[in-house]
PDB file of C-alpha atoms in Angstrom:
ATOM      1  CA  UNK A 219       9.663  -3.693 -23.402  1.00 44.00           C
ATOM      2  CA  UNK A 220       6.959  -4.319 -20.492  1.00 50.00           C
ATOM      3  CA  UNK A 221       3.415  -3.162 -21.494  1.00 50.00           C
ATOM      4  CA  UNK A 222       1.319  -2.540 -18.460  1.00 59.00           C
ATOM      5  CA  UNK A 223      -1.936  -3.943 -18.159  1.00 76.00           C
ATOM      6  CA  UNK A 224      -2.604  -2.574 -14.604  1.00 89.00           C
ATOM      7  CA  UNK A 225      -1.930   0.926 -12.944  1.00 91.00           C
ATOM      8  CA  UNK A 226       1.791   1.214 -12.627  1.00 91.00           C
ATOM      9  CA  UNK A 227       2.036   1.263  -8.614  1.00 93.00           C
ATOM     10  CA  UNK A 228       6.021   0.640  -8.980  1.00 91.00           C
ATOM     11  CA  UNK A 229       6.553   3.781 -11.251  1.00 92.00           C
ATOM     12  CA  UNK A 230       3.876   5.718  -9.378  1.00 94.00           C
ATOM     13  CA  UNK A 231       5.733   5.141  -5.738  1.00 94.00           C
ATOM     14  CA  UNK A 232       9.281   6.496  -7.224  1.00 92.00           C
ATOM     15  CA  UNK A 233       8.164   9.335  -8.323  1.00 92.00           C
ATOM     16  CA  UNK A 234       6.260  10.013  -4.444  1.00 93.00           C
ATOM     17  CA  UNK A 235       9.679   9.336  -3.482  1.00 90.00           C
ATOM     18  CA  UNK A 236      10.986  12.164  -5.614  1.00 89.00           C
ATOM     19  CA  UNK A 237       8.248  14.162  -5.184  1.00 87.00           C
ATOM     20  CA  UNK A 238       7.779  13.713  -1.327  1.00 87.00           C
ATOM     21  CA  UNK A 239      11.526  15.233  -0.796  1.00 84.00           C
ATOM     22  CA  UNK A 240       9.841  18.444  -0.335  1.00 84.00           C
ATOM     23  CA  UNK A 241       8.516  17.366   3.579  1.00 84.00           C
ATOM     24  CA  UNK A 242      10.942  18.272   5.661  1.00 81.00           C
ATOM     25  CA  UNK A 243      10.223  15.848   8.724  1.00 86.00           C
ATOM     26  CA  UNK A 244       7.226  13.275   8.998  1.00 90.00           C
ATOM     27  CA  UNK A 245       5.261  12.645  12.163  1.00 96.00           C
ATOM     28  CA  UNK A 246       5.515   8.783  12.980  1.00 95.00           C
ATOM     29  CA  UNK A 247       3.621   6.735  15.104  1.00 96.00           C
ATOM     30  CA  UNK A 248       4.331   2.739  15.387  1.00 95.00           C
ATOM     31  CA  UNK A 249       1.753   0.592  17.163  1.00 95.00           C
ATOM     32  CA  UNK A 250       2.259  -2.908  18.324  1.00 92.00           C
ATOM     33  CA  UNK A 251      -1.277  -4.799  19.400  1.00 88.00           C
ATOM     34  CA  UNK A 252      -1.923  -1.580  22.326  1.00 83.00           C
ATOM     35  CA  UNK A 253       1.048   0.098  22.811  1.00 94.00           C
ATOM     36  CA  UNK A 254       1.903   3.034  20.415  1.00 94.00           C
ATOM     37  CA  UNK A 255       5.215   5.273  20.002  1.00 96.00           C
ATOM     38  CA  UNK A 256       4.846   8.922  18.070  1.00 96.00           C
ATOM     39  CA  UNK A 257       8.049  10.606  17.264  1.00 95.00           C
ATOM     40  CA  UNK A 258       8.887  13.047  14.342  1.00 94.00           C
ATOM     41  CA  UNK A 259      11.796  12.202  12.233  1.00 91.00           C
ATOM     42  CA  UNK A 260      13.812  14.994  10.173  1.00 89.00           C
ATOM     43  CA  UNK A 261      15.537  12.296   8.149  1.00 84.00           C
ATOM     44  CA  UNK A 262      13.783  10.199   5.594  1.00 86.00           C
ATOM     45  CA  UNK A 263      14.711   7.639   3.553  1.00 89.00           C
ATOM     46  CA  UNK A 264      11.614   7.477   1.163  1.00 90.00           C
ATOM     47  CA  UNK A 265      12.626   4.710  -0.923  1.00 91.00           C
ATOM     48  CA  UNK A 266      12.504   2.655   2.526  1.00 90.00           C
ATOM     49  CA  UNK A 267       8.897   4.266   4.222  1.00 89.00           C
ATOM     50  CA  UNK A 268       7.172   3.641   0.559  1.00 93.00           C
ATOM     51  CA  UNK A 269       9.197   0.359  -0.476  1.00 92.00           C
ATOM     52  CA  UNK A 270       5.874  -2.006   0.548  1.00 93.00           C
ATOM     53  CA  UNK A 271       3.724  -0.169  -1.778  1.00 95.00           C
ATOM     54  CA  UNK A 272       6.057  -0.263  -4.919  1.00 92.00           C
ATOM     55  CA  UNK A 273       6.547  -3.987  -4.351  1.00 91.00           C
ATOM     56  CA  UNK A 274       2.780  -4.221  -4.410  1.00 93.00           C
ATOM     57  CA  UNK A 275       2.807  -3.542  -8.044  1.00 91.00           C
ATOM     58  CA  UNK A 276       0.759  -6.283  -9.813  1.00 93.00           C
ATOM     59  CA  UNK A 277       2.059  -5.569 -13.868  1.00 87.00           C
ATOM     60  CA  UNK A 278       3.681  -9.084 -14.657  1.00 86.00           C
ATOM     61  CA  UNK A 279       3.358 -10.871 -17.496  1.00 83.00           C
ATOM     62  CA  UNK A 280       2.151 -13.580 -15.848  1.00 86.00           C
ATOM     63  CA  UNK A 281      -0.308 -12.173 -14.386  1.00 90.00           C
ATOM     64  CA  UNK A 282      -2.376  -9.878 -16.699  1.00 87.00           C
ATOM     65  CA  UNK A 283      -5.402 -12.250 -16.316  1.00 92.00           C
ATOM     66  CA  UNK A 284      -4.995 -12.551 -12.780  1.00 95.00           C
ATOM     67  CA  UNK A 285      -6.977  -9.428 -11.834  1.00 95.00           C
ATOM     68  CA  UNK A 286     -10.550  -8.347 -12.502  1.00 94.00           C
ATOM     69  CA  UNK A 287     -10.419  -4.715 -12.992  1.00 94.00           C
ATOM     70  CA  UNK A 288     -13.885  -2.705 -11.770  1.00 95.00           C
ATOM     71  CA  UNK A 289     -14.545   1.269 -12.599  1.00 94.00           C
ATOM     72  CA  UNK A 290     -16.687   3.081 -10.646  1.00 94.00           C
ATOM     73  CA  UNK A 291     -17.321   6.456 -11.449  1.00 92.00           C
ATOM     74  CA  UNK A 292     -19.307   9.142  -9.072  1.00 89.00           C
ATOM     75  CA  UNK A 293     -19.161  13.183  -9.641  1.00 89.00           C
ATOM     76  CA  UNK A 294     -16.351  13.481  -7.519  1.00 88.00           C
ATOM     77  CA  UNK A 295     -14.136  10.689  -8.368  1.00 92.00           C
ATOM     78  CA  UNK A 296     -13.207   7.320 -10.174  1.00 94.00           C
ATOM     79  CA  UNK A 297     -11.959   4.259  -8.348  1.00 95.00           C
ATOM     80  CA  UNK A 298     -10.232   1.785 -10.456  1.00 95.00           C
ATOM     81  CA  UNK A 299     -10.245  -1.280  -8.591  1.00 96.00           C
ATOM     82  CA  UNK A 300      -8.414  -4.444  -9.227  1.00 95.00           C
ATOM     83  CA  UNK A 301      -9.184  -7.861  -7.413  1.00 96.00           C
ATOM     84  CA  UNK A 302      -7.487 -11.099  -7.368  1.00 96.00           C
ATOM     85  CA  UNK A 303      -8.785 -14.302  -9.254  1.00 96.00           C
ATOM     86  CA  UNK A 304      -6.242 -16.672  -7.930  1.00 93.00           C
ATOM     87  CA  UNK A 305      -6.191 -17.187  -4.241  1.00 90.00           C
ATOM     88  CA  UNK A 306      -2.456 -17.779  -4.425  1.00 90.00           C
ATOM     89  CA  UNK A 307      -1.819 -13.890  -4.899  1.00 93.00           C
ATOM     90  CA  UNK A 308      -0.441 -11.932  -2.310  1.00 94.00           C
ATOM     91  CA  UNK A 309      -1.958  -9.058  -2.967  1.00 95.00           C
ATOM     92  CA  UNK A 310      -5.476  -9.091  -2.909  1.00 96.00           C
ATOM     93  CA  UNK A 311      -6.885  -6.020  -3.642  1.00 97.00           C
ATOM     94  CA  UNK A 312      -5.696  -2.575  -4.948  1.00 97.00           C
ATOM     95  CA  UNK A 313      -8.355   0.783  -5.171  1.00 97.00           C
ATOM     96  CA  UNK A 314      -7.139   3.435  -6.730  1.00 97.00           C
ATOM     97  CA  UNK A 315      -9.396   6.632  -6.415  1.00 97.00           C
ATOM     98  CA  UNK A 316      -8.639   9.683  -8.875  1.00 95.00           C
ATOM     99  CA  UNK A 317      -9.932  13.453  -9.669  1.00 93.00           C
ATOM    100  CA  UNK A 318      -9.556  13.176 -13.145  1.00 88.00           C
ATOM    101  CA  UNK A 319      -5.844  12.143 -13.813  1.00 87.00           C
ATOM    102  CA  UNK A 320      -4.205  12.886 -10.468  1.00 94.00           C
ATOM    103  CA  UNK A 321      -4.131   9.900  -7.644  1.00 96.00           C
ATOM    104  CA  UNK A 322      -6.152  10.727  -4.523  1.00 97.00           C
ATOM    105  CA  UNK A 323      -5.825   7.764  -2.649  1.00 96.00           C
ATOM    106  CA  UNK A 324      -4.547   4.303  -3.045  1.00 98.00           C
ATOM    107  CA  UNK A 325      -5.707   1.360  -0.700  1.00 98.00           C
ATOM    108  CA  UNK A 326      -3.838  -2.091  -0.790  1.00 98.00           C
ATOM    109  CA  UNK A 327      -5.072  -5.263   0.661  1.00 97.00           C
ATOM    110  CA  UNK A 328      -2.554  -8.490   0.670  1.00 96.00           C
ATOM    111  CA  UNK A 329      -2.790 -11.890   2.497  1.00 93.00           C
ATOM    112  CA  UNK A 330      -0.274 -14.679   2.928  1.00 87.00           C
ATOM    113  CA  UNK A 331      -0.971 -17.944   4.773  1.00 82.00           C
ATOM    114  CA  UNK A 332       0.989 -20.914   5.414  1.00 80.00           C
ATOM    115  CA  UNK A 333       0.948 -23.488   8.046  1.00 77.00           C
ATOM    116  CA  UNK A 334       2.912 -21.505  10.277  1.00 80.00           C
ATOM    117  CA  UNK A 335       0.845 -18.070  10.371  1.00 77.00           C
ATOM    118  CA  UNK A 336      -1.453 -15.911   8.552  1.00 87.00           C
ATOM    119  CA  UNK A 337      -0.863 -12.302   7.461  1.00 88.00           C
ATOM    120  CA  UNK A 338      -3.138  -9.160   6.689  1.00 94.00           C
ATOM    121  CA  UNK A 339      -1.897  -6.507   5.216  1.00 95.00           C
ATOM    122  CA  UNK A 340      -3.720  -2.845   4.541  1.00 97.00           C
ATOM    123  CA  UNK A 341      -1.751  -0.280   3.114  1.00 97.00           C
ATOM    124  CA  UNK A 342      -3.203   3.317   2.381  1.00 98.00           C
ATOM    125  CA  UNK A 343      -1.498   6.070   0.981  1.00 97.00           C
ATOM    126  CA  UNK A 344      -3.040   9.432   0.293  1.00 97.00           C
ATOM    127  CA  UNK A 345      -0.507  12.279  -1.195  1.00 95.00           C
ATOM    128  CA  UNK A 346       0.435  15.048   0.317  1.00 93.00           C
ATOM    129  CA  UNK A 347      -1.274  13.608   3.843  1.00 95.00           C
ATOM    130  CA  UNK A 348       0.590  10.773   4.760  1.00 95.00           C
ATOM    131  CA  UNK A 349       0.271   6.799   4.585  1.00 96.00           C
ATOM    132  CA  UNK A 350      -0.930   3.967   6.912  1.00 97.00           C
ATOM    133  CA  UNK A 351       0.543   0.092   6.987  1.00 96.00           C
ATOM    134  CA  UNK A 352      -1.535  -2.186   8.642  1.00 96.00           C
ATOM    135  CA  UNK A 353      -0.055  -5.759   9.597  1.00 93.00           C
ATOM    136  CA  UNK A 354      -2.440  -8.710  11.414  1.00 90.00           C
ATOM    137  CA  UNK A 355      -0.398 -11.929  12.251  1.00 85.00           C
ATOM    138  CA  UNK A 356      -1.966 -14.609  13.913  1.00 79.00           C
ATOM    139  CA  UNK A 357       0.705 -17.511  14.350  1.00 79.00           C
ATOM    140  CA  UNK A 358      -0.423 -20.985  14.807  1.00 77.00           C
ATOM    141  CA  UNK A 359      -1.471 -21.828  18.479  1.00 77.00           C
ATOM    142  CA  UNK A 360      -0.579 -17.967  19.492  1.00 78.00           C
ATOM    143  CA  UNK A 361      -2.953 -14.570  19.611  1.00 80.00           C
ATOM    144  CA  UNK A 362      -3.157 -12.341  17.041  1.00 81.00           C
ATOM    145  CA  UNK A 363      -0.867  -9.255  16.990  1.00 86.00           C
ATOM    146  CA  UNK A 364      -1.884  -6.041  15.505  1.00 88.00           C
ATOM    147  CA  UNK A 365       1.217  -3.850  14.071  1.00 93.00           C
ATOM    148  CA  UNK A 366       0.456  -0.210  12.872  1.00 95.00           C
ATOM    149  CA  UNK A 367       2.629   2.511  11.145  1.00 95.00           C
ATOM    150  CA  UNK A 368       0.977   5.743  10.664  1.00 96.00           C
ATOM    151  CA  UNK A 369       2.433   8.696   8.707  1.00 95.00           C
ATOM    152  CA  UNK A 370       1.957  12.115   8.374  1.00 95.00           C
ATOM    153  CA  UNK A 371       3.621  14.318   6.137  1.00 91.00           C
ATOM    154  CA  UNK A 372       4.388  17.661   7.320  1.00 86.00           C
TER     155      UNK A 372
END
């Protein structure tokens, strides 16, 4: 049995997939650079929609000393921030905001760099509201591109 040293994103988003089945539609806007298209979808494959968040889970035994954990508390919320200590890790930062034991907001920053391209992803999720996936890609010798998916639950 694996012991989780960090917040279990994978389990959390599996739970959200079930909870989100209550929504009968989502309003989804997909943008590529400056072109955007919005549509309302009444069939939602939650596993597909939230997969990028679940894949950002950092609960691997080999990584238990690869992230620094900081906690910042205010009157209204507590933020738990996981920051990568190893430059080779794709998930660079996870910020989870709690109101007592309830998740209010999750933000994830990921970086992928190689000789061909650089990619910077920002994933944000607000329960009962929606989520955003933003991806900035810069291929060698080409201009930078920004792709964004913005989903509002209805």
